Amino acid sequence: AVVSCARRVRRSGTKPDKQSTPNVPLAVAAEPSSKRGTASAAAAELRPAGPLPARADAMAAMNMEERMALMGIGDLSDQIKPSACYGLNISQQKPIVNLFQGDERLVCQSAEDEQMIINIPFSEAVMIHSINISAMEGEEAPEDVKLFTNMPSLGFSDCDDGPCAAKLTLTAEDLLADRVCELKMAKFNYVNVLSIFVDTNNGADVTSISSIKINGKTRESTNMANFKKVG
């Protein structure tokens, strides 16, 4: 399935596979989440009451943030350990950890050309609802991006030949920090590792990304939400 934030014509052309040594991921231990329960509490406040047609009308009137809260969707940054992220064709001077520092002046940049792979492992399995890839406007901004799930050893040849979970074509508006690209959750239902392949940018020799933010919920919170007390 193809999910595009904007419809644009993809440039043709193929790239040879790059020989690049990935950063070795560290072991990720499950950590207690300080944010767990916040989204579910917000959902309880926003959940519309009444018959189904009335609920549908109420949801249609909500903005994206309110709908996400109703679904129990929240920021998954507490499930990401930046030092455990790794990739291919990443500049040693501008590494992946820069994506999670909250400073747009610190970017993650590709090394040899515009293509790059960023692997983000989660401390526990998650469902992903949406993603924001933020970058400064210009030729180094990413354009065509593919998302893969649970492929921790993803290589460039896999990106060209294998099926992906989603394809994004990013415009300057999509790359703003407050922009959300909604994904098909059925394709991101049980994710341990999210891999982001940047295929093309807007014409520069290298690609630069300021930040990556992922929204969703843990599988544990999903299972607890479906739990019904007996007796």
Tab-separated table of C-alpha atoms in Angstrom:
chain	number	residue	atom	x	y	z
A	1	ALA	CA	0.000	0.000	0.000
A	2	VAL	CA	1.161	3.515	-0.791
A	3	VAL	CA	0.721	6.334	1.705
A	4	SER	CA	1.706	9.756	0.377
A	5	CYS	CA	1.695	13.033	2.223
A	6	ALA	CA	1.693	14.736	-1.154
A	7	ARG	CA	1.328	13.565	-4.725
A	8	ARG	CA	4.458	14.344	-6.687
A	9	VAL	CA	6.246	12.676	-9.590
A	10	ARG	CA	9.089	10.508	-8.359
A	11	ARG	CA	12.402	10.924	-10.151
A	12	SER	CA	13.669	7.806	-11.883
A	13	GLY	CA	17.129	6.306	-11.570
A	14	THR	CA	18.874	3.624	-9.583
A	15	LYS	CA	21.753	3.740	-7.131
A	16	PRO	CA	24.392	1.058	-6.560
A	17	ASP	CA	24.428	-0.449	-3.103
A	18	LYS	CA	26.790	1.456	-0.804
A	19	GLN	CA	29.407	-0.208	1.340
A	20	SER	CA	28.870	1.380	4.711
A	21	THR	CA	29.502	0.162	8.222
A	22	PRO	CA	26.381	0.657	10.349
A	23	ASN	CA	26.539	1.854	13.906
A	24	VAL	CA	26.126	-1.229	16.092
A	25	PRO	CA	22.833	-1.038	18.013
A	26	LEU	CA	23.042	-1.307	21.759
A	27	ALA	CA	20.825	-3.659	23.763
A	28	VAL	CA	17.567	-1.952	24.529
A	29	ALA	CA	16.079	-2.749	27.912
A	30	ALA	CA	12.410	-2.126	28.589
A	31	GLU	CA	12.060	0.984	30.707
A	32	PRO	CA	9.072	2.178	32.735
A	33	SER	CA	7.168	4.801	30.818
A	34	SER	CA	6.427	8.034	32.611
A	35	LYS	CA	3.960	8.925	29.896
A	36	ARG	CA	2.013	5.673	29.880
A	37	GLY	CA	-1.600	6.265	30.777
A	38	THR	CA	-1.605	9.934	29.713
A	39	ALA	CA	-3.108	9.208	26.322
A	40	SER	CA	-5.742	6.863	27.749
A	41	ALA	CA	-6.766	9.474	30.330
A	42	ALA	CA	-7.166	12.064	27.593
A	43	ALA	CA	-9.162	9.587	25.544
A	44	ALA	CA	-11.591	9.045	28.396
A	45	GLU	CA	-12.250	12.789	28.568
A	46	LEU	CA	-12.739	13.155	24.812
A	47	ARG	CA	-14.691	9.957	24.068
A	48	PRO	CA	-18.113	11.005	22.725
A	49	ALA	CA	-21.198	9.504	24.318
A	50	GLY	CA	-24.534	8.599	22.796
A	51	PRO	CA	-25.635	6.517	19.777
A	52	LEU	CA	-23.151	5.629	17.029
A	53	PRO	CA	-24.269	8.305	14.487
A	54	ALA	CA	-23.787	11.002	17.127
A	55	ARG	CA	-20.340	9.629	17.953
A	56	ALA	CA	-19.348	9.663	14.280
A	57	ASP	CA	-20.436	13.308	13.957
A	58	ALA	CA	-18.499	14.198	17.096
A	59	MET	CA	-15.340	12.539	15.790
A	60	ALA	CA	-15.688	14.263	12.416
A	61	ALA	CA	-15.728	17.607	14.217
A	62	MET	CA	-12.481	16.836	16.077
A	63	ASN	CA	-9.064	17.965	14.916
A	64	MET	CA	-6.200	15.496	14.416
A	65	GLU	CA	-4.834	15.966	17.945
A	66	GLU	CA	-8.229	15.250	19.528
A	67	ARG	CA	-8.777	12.148	17.375
A	68	MET	CA	-5.323	10.857	18.316
A	69	ALA	CA	-6.105	11.337	22.009
A	70	LEU	CA	-9.425	9.528	21.567
A	71	MET	CA	-7.584	6.568	20.028
A	72	GLY	CA	-5.031	6.543	22.842
A	73	ILE	CA	-2.296	7.695	20.440
A	74	GLY	CA	0.682	9.526	21.890
A	75	ASP	CA	4.314	10.458	21.314
A	76	LEU	CA	6.502	7.322	21.283
A	77	SER	CA	9.747	9.129	22.104
A	78	ASP	CA	9.836	7.466	25.538
A	79	GLN	CA	10.046	4.101	23.718
A	80	ILE	CA	13.133	5.165	21.740
A	81	LYS	CA	16.698	5.087	23.032
A	82	PRO	CA	18.655	7.366	20.644
A	83	SER	CA	21.981	5.634	21.278
A	84	ALA	CA	20.422	2.341	20.120
A	85	CYS	CA	19.453	3.748	16.714
A	86	TYR	CA	21.708	2.888	13.788
A	87	GLY	CA	21.845	3.138	10.026
A	88	LEU	CA	23.701	3.101	6.714
A	89	ASN	CA	25.453	5.933	4.876
A	90	ILE	CA	25.267	8.208	7.929
A	91	SER	CA	27.821	10.966	8.487
A	92	GLN	CA	29.928	10.370	11.595
A	93	GLN	CA	29.973	14.111	12.239
A	94	LYS	CA	26.169	14.376	11.988
A	95	PRO	CA	24.817	11.116	13.467
A	96	ILE	CA	21.325	9.758	14.081
A	97	VAL	CA	21.254	10.819	17.755
A	98	ASN	CA	20.960	14.438	16.553
A	99	LEU	CA	17.396	13.672	15.459
A	100	PHE	CA	16.270	13.363	19.077
A	101	GLN	CA	18.001	16.396	20.641
A	102	GLY	CA	15.187	18.907	20.038
A	103	ASP	CA	17.536	21.325	18.246
A	104	GLU	CA	16.941	21.879	14.527
A	105	ARG	CA	20.541	23.108	14.142
A	106	LEU	CA	21.705	19.553	14.898
A	107	VAL	CA	20.904	17.417	11.875
A	108	CYS	CA	21.398	13.837	10.799
A	109	GLN	CA	23.120	13.861	7.427
A	110	SER	CA	23.926	11.247	4.808
A	111	ALA	CA	27.581	10.629	3.985
A	112	GLU	CA	28.372	9.652	0.381
A	113	ASP	CA	25.213	10.668	-1.468
A	114	GLU	CA	21.575	11.555	-0.844
A	115	GLN	CA	20.407	8.077	0.196
A	116	MET	CA	20.375	6.910	3.819
A	117	ILE	CA	18.798	4.275	6.058
A	118	ILE	CA	17.794	5.073	9.647
A	119	ASN	CA	16.785	2.185	11.930
A	120	ILE	CA	14.803	3.004	15.076
A	121	PRO	CA	14.306	0.125	17.550
A	122	PHE	CA	11.636	0.449	20.248
A	123	SER	CA	11.984	-0.731	23.826
A	124	GLU	CA	8.779	-2.741	23.362
A	125	ALA	CA	6.483	-3.550	20.449
A	126	VAL	CA	4.371	-0.606	19.276
A	127	MET	CA	1.556	0.287	16.899
A	128	ILE	CA	2.438	3.332	14.763
A	129	HIS	CA	-0.229	5.840	13.789
A	130	SER	CA	1.753	8.673	12.183
A	131	ILE	CA	5.210	10.129	11.653
A	132	ASN	CA	6.780	13.558	11.317
A	133	ILE	CA	10.052	13.895	9.422
A	134	SER	CA	11.281	17.447	9.880
A	135	ALA	CA	13.910	19.205	7.763
A	136	MET	CA	14.954	22.688	6.764
A	137	GLU	CA	13.591	23.804	3.395
A	138	GLY	CA	16.142	23.444	0.618
A	139	GLU	CA	17.876	20.992	-1.683
A	140	GLU	CA	19.093	18.780	1.194
A	141	ALA	CA	15.533	18.090	2.396
A	142	PRO	CA	14.306	14.500	1.835
A	143	GLU	CA	11.658	13.910	-0.803
A	144	ASP	CA	10.935	10.239	-1.571
A	145	VAL	CA	10.934	8.064	1.547
A	146	LYS	CA	10.045	4.419	2.210
A	147	LEU	CA	9.167	2.907	5.598
A	148	PHE	CA	9.933	-0.704	6.533
A	149	THR	CA	9.033	-2.641	9.673
A	150	ASN	CA	10.930	-5.333	11.591
A	151	MET	CA	13.865	-5.513	9.179
A	152	PRO	CA	16.830	-4.706	11.475
A	153	SER	CA	19.414	-5.687	8.823
A	154	LEU	CA	17.810	-3.728	5.971
A	155	GLY	CA	20.219	-2.919	3.117
A	156	PHE	CA	19.951	-0.619	0.126
A	157	SER	CA	19.263	-3.507	-2.248
A	158	ASP	CA	16.317	-4.522	-0.028
A	159	CYS	CA	14.899	-1.017	-0.346
A	160	ASP	CA	14.960	-1.175	-4.134
A	161	ASP	CA	13.588	-4.684	-4.552
A	162	GLY	CA	11.528	-5.538	-1.479
A	163	PRO	CA	8.022	-4.419	-0.476
A	164	CYS	CA	7.727	-1.580	2.029
A	165	ALA	CA	5.018	-0.703	4.552
A	166	ALA	CA	4.549	2.845	3.225
A	167	LYS	CA	5.849	5.295	0.638
A	168	LEU	CA	5.955	9.019	1.365
A	169	THR	CA	6.553	11.883	-1.037
A	170	LEU	CA	7.382	14.859	1.160
A	171	THR	CA	6.810	18.500	0.302
A	172	ALA	CA	8.215	21.515	2.154
A	173	GLU	CA	4.922	21.712	4.083
A	174	ASP	CA	5.149	18.035	5.097
A	175	LEU	CA	8.606	18.691	6.566
A	176	LEU	CA	7.423	21.312	9.045
A	177	ALA	CA	7.832	20.353	12.708
A	178	ASP	CA	4.075	20.406	13.391
A	179	ARG	CA	3.114	18.338	10.335
A	180	VAL	CA	1.832	14.761	10.799
A	181	CYS	CA	1.785	12.141	8.049
A	182	GLU	CA	-0.865	9.605	9.013
A	183	LEU	CA	-0.081	5.966	8.188
A	184	LYS	CA	-2.223	2.859	7.759
A	185	MET	CA	-2.007	1.286	11.212
A	186	ALA	CA	-2.751	-2.164	9.790
A	187	LYS	CA	0.706	-1.995	8.189
A	188	PHE	CA	2.303	-0.862	11.456
A	189	ASN	CA	0.389	-3.034	13.886
A	190	TYR	CA	3.318	-4.727	15.640
A	191	VAL	CA	6.613	-2.900	15.209
A	192	ASN	CA	9.869	-3.629	17.007
A	193	VAL	CA	12.107	-1.755	14.554
A	194	LEU	CA	11.093	1.024	12.149
A	195	SER	CA	13.455	1.555	9.209
A	196	ILE	CA	13.360	4.804	7.240
A	197	PHE	CA	14.915	4.779	3.769
A	198	VAL	CA	15.503	8.166	2.152
A	199	ASP	CA	15.630	7.525	-1.597
A	200	THR	CA	15.822	11.049	-3.039
A	201	ASN	CA	16.074	14.651	-1.904
A	202	ASN	CA	15.536	17.947	-3.696
A	203	GLY	CA	18.789	17.927	-5.643
A	204	ALA	CA	21.710	18.169	-3.186
A	205	ASP	CA	24.622	15.724	-2.906
A	206	VAL	CA	23.618	14.820	0.669
A	207	THR	CA	20.376	14.689	2.683
A	208	SER	CA	19.842	16.425	6.034
A	209	ILE	CA	17.036	15.722	8.528
A	210	SER	CA	16.376	17.794	11.653
A	211	SER	CA	14.131	15.450	13.621
A	212	ILE	CA	11.895	12.381	13.472
A	213	LYS	CA	8.827	12.068	15.700
A	214	ILE	CA	6.654	8.959	15.808
A	215	ASN	CA	3.127	8.723	17.198
A	216	GLY	CA	1.376	5.537	18.283
A	217	LYS	CA	0.911	3.341	21.314
A	218	THR	CA	2.537	0.311	22.859
A	219	ARG	CA	1.074	-3.126	22.332
A	220	GLU	CA	0.867	-3.506	26.107
A	221	SER	CA	-1.381	-0.448	26.429
A	222	THR	CA	-3.529	-1.772	23.574
A	223	ASN	CA	-3.998	-5.142	25.294
A	224	MET	CA	-4.838	-3.507	28.629
A	225	ALA	CA	-7.403	-1.277	26.940
A	226	ASN	CA	-9.212	-4.392	25.689
A	227	PHE	CA	-9.106	-6.092	29.087
A	228	LYS	CA	-12.503	-6.484	30.722
A	229	LYS	CA	-12.768	-7.062	34.411
A	230	VAL	CA	-14.829	-10.108	35.326
A	231	GLY	CA	-16.904	-10.326	38.479
